[in-house]
Coordinates of C-alpha atoms in Angstrom, one line a residue:
M81 CA 45.0 -114.6 -23.8
Q82 CA 45.8 -114.2 -20.1
L83 CA 47.2 -117.2 -18.1
P84 CA 48.2 -117.1 -14.5
A85 CA 52.0 -117.2 -13.9
Q86 CA 52.4 -120.5 -12.0
A87 CA 56.2 -120.6 -11.6
A88 CA 57.6 -119.9 -8.1
K89 CA 61.1 -120.0 -6.7
E90 CA 62.1 -123.4 -5.5
D91 CA 64.4 -124.6 -2.8
P92 CA 67.9 -123.6 -4.1
Q93 CA 69.1 -127.1 -3.1
V94 CA 66.6 -128.8 -5.5
P95 CA 67.3 -128.4 -9.3
Q96 CA 64.4 -126.7 -11.0
T97 CA 62.7 -128.4 -13.9
L98 CA 60.9 -127.7 -17.1
D99 CA 57.7 -129.7 -16.8
A100 CA 54.2 -129.5 -18.5
A101 CA 53.0 -126.8 -16.1
A102 CA 56.2 -124.7 -16.7
V103 CA 55.7 -125.0 -20.4
R104 CA 52.2 -123.6 -20.0
T105 CA 53.5 -120.8 -17.8
W106 CA 56.3 -120.2 -20.3
C107 CA 53.8 -119.7 -23.2
S108 CA 51.7 -117.3 -21.0
L109 CA 54.7 -115.2 -19.9
A110 CA 56.2 -115.1 -23.4
L111 CA 52.9 -113.9 -24.8
D112 CA 52.7 -111.2 -22.2
A113 CA 56.3 -110.1 -22.9
L114 CA 55.8 -109.9 -26.6
G115 CA 52.6 -108.0 -26.1
R116 CA 54.5 -105.4 -24.1
D117 CA 57.5 -105.3 -26.5
R118 CA 55.7 -105.8 -29.8
E119 CA 55.7 -102.2 -30.9
E120 CA 59.4 -101.7 -29.9
I121 CA 60.4 -104.8 -31.8
D122 CA 58.3 -103.8 -34.8
A123 CA 60.1 -100.4 -34.8
I124 CA 63.6 -101.9 -35.1
N125 CA 62.6 -104.4 -37.8
V126 CA 65.1 -103.6 -40.7
Y127 CA 66.1 -107.1 -41.8
P128 CA 65.4 -109.1 -44.0
V129 CA 62.6 -106.6 -45.0
A130 CA 62.0 -103.3 -43.3
D131 CA 58.3 -103.9 -43.0
G132 CA 57.9 -103.2 -39.2
D133 CA 56.0 -106.4 -38.2
T134 CA 58.5 -108.7 -36.6
G135 CA 57.1 -108.1 -33.1
T136 CA 53.6 -108.6 -34.2
N137 CA 54.5 -111.8 -36.1
L138 CA 56.2 -113.3 -33.1
Y139 CA 53.3 -112.4 -30.9
L140 CA 50.8 -114.1 -33.2
T141 CA 53.0 -117.2 -33.4
V142 CA 53.3 -117.5 -29.7
E143 CA 49.6 -116.8 -29.3
S144 CA 48.9 -119.9 -31.5
A145 CA 51.3 -122.0 -29.5
A146 CA 49.7 -120.9 -26.2
R147 CA 46.3 -121.8 -27.4
A148 CA 47.4 -125.3 -28.4
V149 CA 48.9 -125.8 -24.9
E150 CA 45.7 -124.6 -23.3
A151 CA 43.7 -127.1 -25.4
V152 CA 45.9 -129.9 -24.0
F153 CA 45.2 -128.8 -20.4
D154 CA 41.5 -128.3 -21.2
A155 CA 41.3 -131.9 -22.4
H156 CA 42.6 -133.1 -19.0
A157 CA 40.4 -130.7 -17.0
T158 CA 37.6 -133.1 -16.2
G159 CA 39.8 -136.1 -15.3
T160 CA 42.4 -136.8 -12.6
S161 CA 45.4 -136.9 -15.0
V162 CA 47.5 -134.0 -16.1
P163 CA 49.3 -133.5 -19.4
D164 CA 52.9 -134.7 -19.4
L165 CA 55.9 -132.8 -20.7
P166 CA 56.2 -134.5 -24.1
D167 CA 52.5 -134.0 -25.0
T168 CA 52.6 -130.4 -23.9
A169 CA 55.9 -129.6 -25.7
R170 CA 54.5 -131.2 -28.9
A171 CA 51.3 -129.2 -28.6
M172 CA 53.3 -126.0 -28.2
A173 CA 55.4 -126.7 -31.3
H174 CA 52.4 -127.7 -33.4
G175 CA 50.5 -124.6 -32.4
A176 CA 53.4 -122.4 -33.3
L177 CA 53.8 -124.3 -36.7
I178 CA 50.2 -123.8 -37.8
G179 CA 50.1 -120.2 -36.6
A180 CA 53.6 -119.0 -37.6
R181 CA 53.8 -115.5 -39.1
G182 CA 56.6 -113.9 -41.0
N183 CA 60.2 -114.8 -41.2
S184 CA 61.1 -114.7 -37.5
G185 CA 57.8 -116.3 -36.5
T186 CA 58.5 -119.3 -38.8
I187 CA 62.0 -119.7 -37.4
L188 CA 60.6 -119.5 -33.8
A189 CA 58.2 -122.3 -34.7
Q190 CA 61.1 -124.5 -35.8
L191 CA 63.0 -123.6 -32.6
L192 CA 60.1 -124.9 -30.5
R193 CA 59.8 -128.0 -32.7
G194 CA 63.5 -128.8 -32.0
M195 CA 63.0 -128.4 -28.3
A196 CA 59.9 -130.6 -28.4
E197 CA 61.9 -133.3 -30.1
V198 CA 64.4 -133.6 -27.3
L199 CA 61.9 -132.9 -24.4
G200 CA 59.8 -135.7 -25.7
E201 CA 62.4 -138.4 -25.8
D202 CA 63.3 -141.0 -23.1
R203 CA 59.8 -140.5 -21.9
A204 CA 59.8 -143.4 -19.5
D205 CA 63.2 -142.9 -18.1
R206 CA 63.6 -139.2 -17.3
G207 CA 61.9 -139.0 -13.9
D208 CA 61.2 -135.8 -12.1
G209 CA 62.6 -133.5 -9.4
A210 CA 65.8 -134.7 -7.7
D211 CA 65.8 -138.0 -9.6
R212 CA 65.8 -136.1 -12.8
A213 CA 68.7 -133.9 -11.6
A214 CA 70.8 -137.0 -11.0
R215 CA 70.1 -137.9 -14.6
G216 CA 71.3 -134.5 -15.8
G217 CA 68.1 -132.4 -16.2
G218 CA 69.9 -129.2 -17.3
D219 CA 71.9 -131.2 -19.8
H220 CA 68.6 -132.4 -21.3
L221 CA 67.4 -128.8 -21.7
A222 CA 70.7 -127.8 -23.1
R223 CA 70.4 -130.6 -25.7
A224 CA 66.9 -129.3 -26.4
L225 CA 68.2 -125.8 -27.1
H226 CA 71.0 -127.2 -29.3
R227 CA 68.5 -129.3 -31.3
A228 CA 66.3 -126.2 -31.7
A229 CA 69.2 -124.1 -33.0
E230 CA 70.3 -126.9 -35.3
L231 CA 66.8 -127.4 -36.9
A232 CA 66.3 -123.7 -37.3
R233 CA 69.5 -123.3 -39.3
E234 CA 68.5 -126.3 -41.5
A235 CA 65.1 -124.7 -42.2
V236 CA 66.7 -121.5 -43.6
A237 CA 67.9 -121.8 -47.2
H238 CA 70.8 -119.3 -46.7
P239 CA 71.5 -118.7 -42.9
V240 CA 72.8 -115.2 -42.1
E241 CA 74.8 -114.3 -38.9
G242 CA 73.6 -111.4 -36.8
T243 CA 70.0 -112.7 -36.8
I244 CA 67.7 -114.8 -34.6
L245 CA 69.7 -117.8 -35.7
T246 CA 72.8 -116.4 -34.1
V247 CA 71.1 -115.6 -30.9
A248 CA 69.5 -119.1 -30.7
S249 CA 72.9 -120.7 -31.3
A250 CA 74.5 -118.6 -28.6
A251 CA 71.8 -119.5 -26.1
A252 CA 72.4 -123.2 -26.7
D253 CA 76.1 -122.9 -26.5
A254 CA 76.0 -121.0 -23.2
A255 CA 73.6 -123.6 -21.7
S256 CA 76.0 -126.3 -22.6
R257 CA 79.2 -124.5 -21.4
T258 CA 77.9 -123.5 -18.0
R259 CA 77.3 -126.7 -16.0
P260 CA 77.0 -125.7 -12.3
T261 CA 76.2 -128.4 -9.8
V262 CA 73.8 -127.7 -6.9
D263 CA 76.7 -126.6 -4.7
G264 CA 78.0 -124.2 -7.3
A265 CA 80.9 -126.3 -8.7
T266 CA 81.3 -126.4 -12.5
G267 CA 82.6 -128.9 -15.0
D268 CA 81.8 -130.6 -18.2
G269 CA 80.5 -133.7 -16.4
A270 CA 78.6 -132.0 -13.6
A271 CA 74.9 -132.6 -13.2
Y272 CA 72.8 -129.4 -13.0
G273 CA 69.2 -128.3 -13.1
D274 CA 67.0 -126.6 -15.7
G275 CA 67.2 -123.4 -13.7
A276 CA 70.9 -123.0 -14.2
A277 CA 70.6 -124.0 -17.9
V278 CA 67.9 -121.4 -18.7
H279 CA 69.8 -118.6 -16.8
A280 CA 72.9 -119.4 -18.8
A281 CA 71.0 -119.6 -22.1
Y282 CA 69.4 -116.2 -21.5
A283 CA 72.8 -114.6 -20.6
G284 CA 74.4 -116.0 -23.7
A285 CA 71.6 -114.8 -25.9
R286 CA 71.7 -111.3 -24.4
V287 CA 75.4 -110.9 -25.2
A288 CA 74.9 -112.3 -28.7
L289 CA 72.0 -110.0 -29.4
A290 CA 74.1 -107.0 -28.5
A291 CA 76.7 -108.1 -31.0
T292 CA 74.3 -108.4 -34.0
P293 CA 74.9 -104.8 -35.3
G294 CA 78.5 -105.7 -35.8
Q295 CA 77.6 -108.8 -37.7
L296 CA 75.0 -107.5 -40.1
A297 CA 75.7 -104.2 -41.9
V298 CA 72.1 -103.2 -42.3
L299 CA 71.7 -103.4 -38.5
G300 CA 74.9 -101.4 -37.9
R301 CA 73.8 -98.6 -40.2
A302 CA 70.5 -98.4 -38.6
G303 CA 71.9 -98.6 -35.1
V304 CA 69.7 -101.4 -33.9
V305 CA 69.9 -105.0 -32.9
D306 CA 68.2 -107.8 -34.8
A307 CA 64.4 -107.6 -34.3
G308 CA 64.0 -111.4 -34.4
G309 CA 66.8 -111.9 -32.0
R310 CA 65.3 -109.3 -29.7
G311 CA 62.0 -111.2 -29.8
L312 CA 63.7 -114.5 -29.0
L313 CA 65.4 -112.8 -26.0
A314 CA 61.9 -111.9 -24.7
V315 CA 60.8 -115.6 -25.1
L316 CA 64.0 -116.8 -23.3
A317 CA 63.4 -114.4 -20.5
A318 CA 59.9 -115.8 -20.1
L319 CA 61.5 -119.3 -20.0
V320 CA 63.8 -118.3 -17.1
E321 CA 60.8 -116.9 -15.1
A322 CA 58.7 -120.0 -15.8
V323 CA 61.4 -122.4 -14.6
T324 CA 62.9 -120.4 -11.8
G325 CA 60.4 -117.8 -10.8
D326 CA 63.1 -115.1 -11.4
A327 CA 62.2 -112.5 -13.9
P328 CA 65.4 -111.2 -15.7
S329 CA 65.9 -107.5 -15.6
P330 CA 64.2 -105.9 -18.7
V331 CA 66.3 -104.9 -21.7
A332 CA 66.4 -101.1 -21.6
P333 CA 66.0 -99.3 -24.9
G334 CA 69.0 -97.0 -25.6
A335 CA 71.4 -98.7 -23.2
R336 CA 74.8 -100.0 -24.4
P337 CA 76.6 -102.3 -24.3
H338 CA 74.9 -105.7 -24.1
E339 CA 71.5 -104.0 -24.1
L340 CA 69.1 -102.8 -26.8
P341 CA 70.2 -99.8 -28.8
A342 CA 67.8 -97.0 -29.3
V343 CA 64.8 -97.8 -31.4
V344 CA 65.3 -96.6 -35.0
E345 CA 63.1 -93.7 -36.1
S346 CA 64.3 -93.3 -39.7
C347 CA 67.1 -94.3 -42.0
D348 CA 68.3 -93.6 -45.5
A349 CA 66.2 -95.6 -48.0
D350 CA 69.3 -96.8 -49.9
D351 CA 70.8 -98.6 -46.8
S352 CA 69.5 -102.0 -48.2
P353 CA 68.7 -103.1 -51.7
A354 CA 65.1 -103.4 -52.8
G355 CA 63.9 -106.9 -52.3
P356 CA 61.0 -109.0 -53.7
A357 CA 57.5 -107.5 -53.7
F358 CA 55.6 -110.3 -52.0
E359 CA 55.7 -112.4 -48.8
V360 CA 54.1 -115.8 -49.4
I361 CA 53.3 -118.1 -46.5
Y362 CA 51.3 -121.3 -46.5
L363 CA 50.8 -124.6 -44.7
L364 CA 51.7 -127.6 -46.9
E365 CA 50.8 -131.3 -46.6
T366 CA 53.5 -133.3 -48.4
D367 CA 56.3 -135.8 -47.8
E368 CA 60.1 -135.3 -47.5
P369 CA 60.8 -135.7 -51.3
G370 CA 58.1 -133.2 -52.0
I371 CA 59.7 -130.7 -49.6
A372 CA 63.1 -131.2 -51.2
R373 CA 61.7 -130.4 -54.6
L374 CA 59.9 -127.4 -53.2
R375 CA 63.0 -126.0 -51.5
R376 CA 64.9 -126.1 -54.8
R377 CA 62.0 -124.4 -56.7
L378 CA 61.4 -121.7 -54.2
D379 CA 65.1 -121.0 -53.7
A380 CA 65.3 -120.1 -57.4
L381 CA 62.2 -117.9 -57.3
G382 CA 63.1 -115.6 -54.3
D383 CA 64.8 -115.2 -51.0
S384 CA 64.2 -115.4 -47.2
L385 CA 63.2 -119.0 -47.8
V386 CA 62.3 -120.8 -44.6
V387 CA 60.6 -124.2 -44.6
V388 CA 59.8 -125.7 -41.2
G389 CA 57.8 -128.6 -39.8
G390 CA 57.8 -132.4 -40.5
D391 CA 55.7 -135.5 -40.3
G392 CA 53.8 -134.5 -43.4
L393 CA 52.9 -130.9 -42.3
W394 CA 55.1 -127.9 -43.2
N395 CA 55.0 -124.2 -42.9
V396 CA 56.5 -122.5 -46.0
H397 CA 57.7 -118.8 -46.0
V398 CA 59.4 -117.0 -48.9
H399 CA 59.8 -113.5 -50.4
V400 CA 59.2 -113.5 -54.2
D401 CA 58.2 -111.2 -57.1
D402 CA 55.9 -113.9 -58.6
A403 CA 53.5 -114.8 -55.8
G404 CA 51.5 -117.1 -58.1
A405 CA 54.6 -119.1 -59.0
A406 CA 55.4 -119.6 -55.3
V407 CA 51.9 -121.0 -54.7
E408 CA 52.0 -123.1 -57.8
A409 CA 55.2 -124.7 -56.5
G410 CA 53.3 -125.7 -53.4
V411 CA 50.5 -127.2 -55.4
E412 CA 53.1 -129.3 -57.3
A413 CA 54.6 -130.5 -54.1
G414 CA 51.5 -131.3 -52.2
R415 CA 48.4 -129.6 -50.8
P416 CA 48.9 -126.0 -49.7
Y417 CA 46.3 -124.2 -47.5
R418 CA 46.0 -121.1 -45.3
I419 CA 47.8 -119.2 -48.0
R420 CA 48.7 -115.7 -47.0
I421 CA 50.2 -113.3 -49.6
T422 CA 51.3 -109.8 -48.5
H423 CA 52.5 -107.1 -50.8
F424 CA 55.4 -105.2 -49.2
G425 CA 54.6 -102.0 -51.0
A426 CA 56.9 -99.1 -51.3
A427 CA 58.8 -98.8 -48.1
A428 CA 60.0 -95.3 -47.0
G429 CA 63.2 -95.7 -45.1
H430 CA 63.7 -98.7 -42.9
Q431 CA 60.0 -99.0 -41.9
R432 CA 57.1 -99.7 -44.1
E433 CA 54.9 -96.7 -43.7
R434 CA 51.2 -97.4 -43.0
A435 CA 49.5 -97.1 -46.4
Q436 CA 46.6 -94.8 -46.8
R437 CA 44.4 -97.5 -48.3
A438 CA 44.5 -101.2 -49.0
V439 CA 42.2 -104.0 -50.1
V440 CA 41.7 -107.3 -48.3
A441 CA 40.1 -110.1 -50.4
V442 CA 38.9 -113.6 -49.6
V443 CA 39.6 -115.9 -52.5
P444 CA 38.6 -119.6 -53.1
G445 CA 41.8 -120.8 -54.7
E446 CA 45.5 -120.1 -54.8
G447 CA 45.4 -119.0 -58.4
L448 CA 43.2 -116.1 -57.6
A449 CA 45.2 -115.4 -54.5
G450 CA 48.2 -114.7 -56.7
L451 CA 46.2 -112.7 -59.1
C452 CA 44.7 -110.5 -56.4
A453 CA 48.0 -110.1 -54.6
E454 CA 49.7 -108.9 -57.8
A455 CA 46.9 -106.3 -58.0
G456 CA 48.0 -105.1 -54.6
A457 CA 45.4 -106.8 -52.4
T458 CA 46.1 -108.8 -49.2
T459 CA 44.4 -112.1 -49.6
V460 CA 42.8 -114.8 -47.4
L461 CA 42.4 -118.2 -48.8
A462 CA 39.0 -120.0 -48.2
R463 CA 39.5 -123.7 -48.3
P464 CA 36.5 -125.8 -49.6
G465 CA 34.2 -126.4 -46.6
E466 CA 36.4 -124.4 -44.3
P467 CA 35.6 -120.7 -44.5
P468 CA 38.0 -118.3 -42.7
A469 CA 37.0 -117.2 -39.2
S470 CA 36.6 -113.5 -38.3
G471 CA 40.0 -113.6 -36.5
E472 CA 41.8 -114.5 -39.8
L473 CA 40.1 -111.6 -41.5
V474 CA 41.1 -109.2 -38.7
D475 CA 44.7 -110.5 -39.0
A476 CA 44.6 -109.8 -42.8
I477 CA 43.3 -106.3 -42.2
R478 CA 46.2 -105.7 -39.8
R479 CA 48.7 -107.1 -42.2
A480 CA 47.4 -104.8 -44.9
H481 CA 48.9 -102.0 -42.7
A482 CA 46.7 -99.2 -43.9
H483 CA 44.6 -96.4 -42.4
E484 CA 41.7 -97.4 -44.7
V485 CA 40.8 -100.9 -45.8
V486 CA 38.2 -102.2 -48.3
L487 CA 37.1 -105.7 -47.3
L488 CA 35.9 -108.1 -50.1
P489 CA 34.4 -111.3 -48.5
N490 CA 33.5 -112.7 -52.0
D491 CA 31.0 -115.2 -50.4
A492 CA 27.5 -114.7 -49.3
E493 CA 28.0 -117.0 -46.4
L494 CA 30.8 -114.8 -45.0
R495 CA 28.7 -111.7 -44.6
H496 CA 28.3 -112.0 -40.9
T497 CA 31.9 -113.1 -40.3
A498 CA 33.2 -110.2 -42.4
A499 CA 31.0 -107.7 -40.6
A500 CA 32.3 -108.9 -37.2
A501 CA 35.9 -108.6 -38.5
A502 CA 35.2 -105.1 -39.8
E503 CA 33.8 -104.0 -36.5
Q504 CA 36.8 -105.3 -34.6
A505 CA 39.2 -103.6 -36.9
R506 CA 37.3 -100.3 -36.6
A507 CA 37.7 -100.6 -32.8
E508 CA 41.4 -100.7 -33.4
G509 CA 41.3 -97.4 -35.3
I510 CA 41.2 -98.7 -38.9
R511 CA 38.6 -97.3 -41.2
V512 CA 37.0 -100.3 -42.9
A513 CA 34.4 -100.4 -45.7
L514 CA 32.8 -103.8 -46.2
I515 CA 31.6 -104.4 -49.8
P516 CA 29.1 -107.3 -49.7
T517 CA 30.6 -109.2 -52.7
R518 CA 29.0 -112.6 -52.9
A519 CA 31.4 -114.3 -55.3
A520 CA 35.0 -114.1 -56.3
V521 CA 34.2 -112.7 -59.8
Q522 CA 32.5 -109.8 -58.1
G523 CA 35.6 -109.2 -56.1
I524 CA 37.7 -109.3 -59.2
A525 CA 35.4 -106.7 -60.8
A526 CA 35.7 -104.5 -57.7
L527 CA 39.4 -104.8 -57.6
A528 CA 39.7 -103.8 -61.3
V529 CA 38.3 -100.4 -60.6
H530 CA 40.1 -99.8 -57.3
E531 CA 41.9 -96.4 -57.3
P532 CA 43.9 -95.6 -54.2
G533 CA 44.2 -92.0 -55.3
R534 CA 40.5 -91.3 -55.1
R535 CA 38.7 -90.2 -51.9
F536 CA 37.8 -93.2 -49.8
D537 CA 34.1 -92.9 -50.2
E538 CA 34.3 -92.4 -54.0
D539 CA 36.5 -95.5 -54.3
V540 CA 34.1 -97.6 -52.2
V541 CA 31.2 -96.5 -54.3
A542 CA 33.0 -97.3 -57.6
M543 CA 34.0 -100.7 -56.3
T544 CA 30.6 -101.5 -55.0
S545 CA 29.0 -100.4 -58.3
A546 CA 31.4 -102.7 -60.3
A547 CA 30.7 -105.6 -58.0
G548 CA 26.9 -105.1 -58.2
A549 CA 27.0 -104.9 -62.0
T550 CA 28.6 -108.3 -62.1
R551 CA 26.3 -111.3 -62.3
Y552 CA 27.9 -114.5 -61.0
A553 CA 27.5 -118.2 -61.6
E554 CA 29.3 -121.4 -60.7
L555 CA 29.2 -125.0 -61.8
A556 CA 29.1 -127.4 -58.9
V557 CA 28.7 -131.2 -58.6
A558 CA 25.6 -132.4 -56.8
E559 CA 26.5 -134.5 -53.7
R560 CA 23.1 -136.2 -53.4
Q561 CA 19.6 -136.4 -54.9
S562 CA 17.6 -133.2 -54.1
W563 CA 14.9 -130.8 -55.2
T564 CA 16.1 -127.6 -56.9
M565 CA 14.5 -124.6 -58.6
A566 CA 15.5 -126.3 -61.9
G567 CA 14.0 -129.7 -61.0
I568 CA 15.3 -132.9 -59.3
C569 CA 19.0 -133.5 -59.5
Q570 CA 20.9 -136.8 -58.9
A571 CA 24.2 -137.3 -57.1
G572 CA 27.0 -136.5 -59.6
D573 CA 24.9 -134.1 -61.7
L574 CA 26.4 -130.8 -62.7
L575 CA 24.5 -127.8 -61.3
G576 CA 24.6 -124.4 -62.9
L577 CA 24.0 -121.8 -60.1
I578 CA 23.3 -118.3 -61.2
D579 CA 23.3 -115.6 -58.5
G580 CA 23.2 -118.4 -55.9
D581 CA 20.2 -120.3 -57.3
V582 CA 20.2 -123.6 -59.3
A583 CA 19.2 -122.6 -62.9
V584 CA 20.6 -125.5 -64.9
I585 CA 21.0 -129.2 -64.3
G586 CA 23.4 -131.1 -66.7
T587 CA 25.7 -134.0 -67.1
E588 CA 28.6 -132.6 -69.1
L589 CA 30.7 -129.6 -68.0
A590 CA 31.1 -127.7 -71.3
A591 CA 27.4 -128.1 -72.4
T592 CA 26.2 -127.0 -69.0
A593 CA 28.5 -124.0 -69.0
E594 CA 27.2 -123.0 -72.4
T595 CA 23.6 -123.1 -71.2
V596 CA 24.5 -121.0 -68.1
L597 CA 26.3 -118.5 -70.3
D598 CA 23.2 -118.2 -72.6
R599 CA 21.0 -117.5 -69.6
M600 CA 23.3 -114.9 -68.2
L601 CA 24.1 -113.1 -71.5
S602 CA 20.4 -113.0 -72.5
A603 CA 20.2 -109.9 -70.3
G604 CA 23.2 -108.3 -72.0
G605 CA 26.9 -108.1 -71.0
E606 CA 30.2 -106.7 -72.1
L607 CA 32.8 -109.0 -70.4
V608 CA 32.7 -112.6 -69.4
T609 CA 35.2 -113.8 -66.7
L610 CA 35.9 -117.5 -66.5
V611 CA 37.8 -119.0 -63.5
L612 CA 38.9 -122.6 -64.0
G613 CA 39.5 -125.1 -61.2
Q614 CA 42.6 -127.1 -60.8
D615 CA 41.6 -130.1 -62.8
V616 CA 39.7 -128.4 -65.6
P617 CA 41.5 -128.6 -69.0
D618 CA 42.4 -125.5 -71.0
T619 CA 40.4 -126.9 -73.8
L620 CA 37.2 -126.0 -71.9
A621 CA 38.2 -122.3 -71.7
E622 CA 39.0 -122.3 -75.4
R623 CA 35.6 -123.9 -76.2
L624 CA 33.7 -121.4 -74.1
E625 CA 35.7 -118.4 -75.5
R626 CA 34.7 -119.5 -79.0
Y627 CA 31.1 -120.0 -77.9
V628 CA 30.9 -116.5 -76.5
R629 CA 32.7 -114.9 -79.5
D630 CA 30.4 -116.7 -82.0
G631 CA 27.1 -115.9 -80.3
H632 CA 27.9 -112.5 -78.8
L633 CA 30.3 -110.5 -81.0
A634 CA 30.5 -107.5 -78.7
V635 CA 31.4 -109.5 -75.5
D636 CA 35.0 -110.0 -74.5
T637 CA 36.2 -113.0 -72.4
V638 CA 39.0 -113.3 -69.9
V639 CA 40.2 -116.5 -68.3
Y640 CA 42.0 -117.1 -65.0
R641 CA 43.2 -120.3 -63.3
G642 CA 41.7 -120.5 -59.8
G643 CA 43.7 -123.6 -58.6
H644 CA 42.1 -125.8 -55.9
Q645 CA 38.6 -124.4 -55.5
S646 CA 35.3 -126.0 -54.5
A647 CA 33.7 -125.3 -57.9
P648 CA 35.3 -126.5 -61.2
L649 CA 34.2 -123.3 -63.0
L650 CA 33.2 -119.8 -61.8
I651 CA 31.6 -117.4 -64.3
G652 CA 31.1 -113.6 -64.1
V653 CA 29.3 -111.4 -66.6
E654 CA 29.7 -107.6 -66.4

């Protein structure tokens, strides 16, 4: 996204202000800055996990914020009105919340939310320009930075100094301490503009960032500053330029003191203890009591817990060994969606080396997301009625961090979307093989025979063969009366779809499932896979297992819990 930089130097006698247009410019400049610095920030990412993606995560978070701000301006494009600061700030914060990636991206989203809270208050009384200066405009921005730092610390289960939290607090403190008036005088009660406040915040953050290696041992051993704090400094530099028109001098790699230490190239693998195997992120719709319970549950499961948001919508980030349990905790607390599970893999040194091969799988429910992640796949959750866009698939391919990627769309309707994502990833230099799996059970079969040690082509052939040898079915509920290949169905009837076509119409789940199994097993089979939806009782699985065992002695049955998925039951026969 490229937006024109709109900020310009103002008359030094007039305090400079953060208004809606400046927020728009801030997002554009921050996105540009993180785009330039992304690889450098990724390279110094050693805490909390040395997975080399902090710069990328911050970029994607700000990109989502910038898009949300652009949407607000687009909505006013045909009229005479323009967005105001509160609406623009809230859009920025919401965009960051729903698009937050990784530990630092999630914290940045909360920082923006804290700023939006203060920037949106006293809406009718703030005024603009000189009138706002008389009311203490810079003080208002300093309070916004303080609220941001405060909320960010509250969002982190166990705050650690020497991180992005430290840099954010230092920026807020510096903005409050330095209160120059227009004529240059200072004092606790002096009025001052946003320009002075952002300059002070940036200076304070820069000094704090340089001190992070002395606060966090893993940074000191690696000889780097905190990657999240480095990214925040880029965002604050963009804020200075958006408000004042002055671009702070760039942070030079290798310069000391008060500037970025040299980018780390390698480090001993034992510098930090091994952490959990998975990063789990999802959006969650729930209330405050639900979030309180979730925090306690996730804090006991893993580390790097960050929960941000409010007003019924939250972004949850945690590192765990049991990805399924982390998602189940979200299900118990409310309605999770946009679930992303990433396997950290074996890290060599302080950077996660790009793997030779990885699998990206689209799954219909959080239960299968956990199952596939534990098998080493990077997953994308498809919500009922809301299939993932090609951009989400490309993002997942990037997160897989491999030279070669096998993409499993697991839905016939996603074939074009998946093909577009594969083409974009190939243009970025990633070798992608798209296996046209049409159902989740085919994806499970393909993943079961995946062997990273084989030649890429051989592995793709084996996975394609396993998927193709798996017939698939699902039981769905008819939404209205309609004609089908099995006759006329009524609203509320159970439909047994085999390989995408309606083959059975029934009224009772177990009986309909048995009829579907008879049809599928009439052509033979060795293994039946059952994937149960969230509200389907275990007794159904037990009944179907007995039914298969009694009628087909040589056929085994495996059962998985799919969680919230559009179909109450998925069936695969290999």
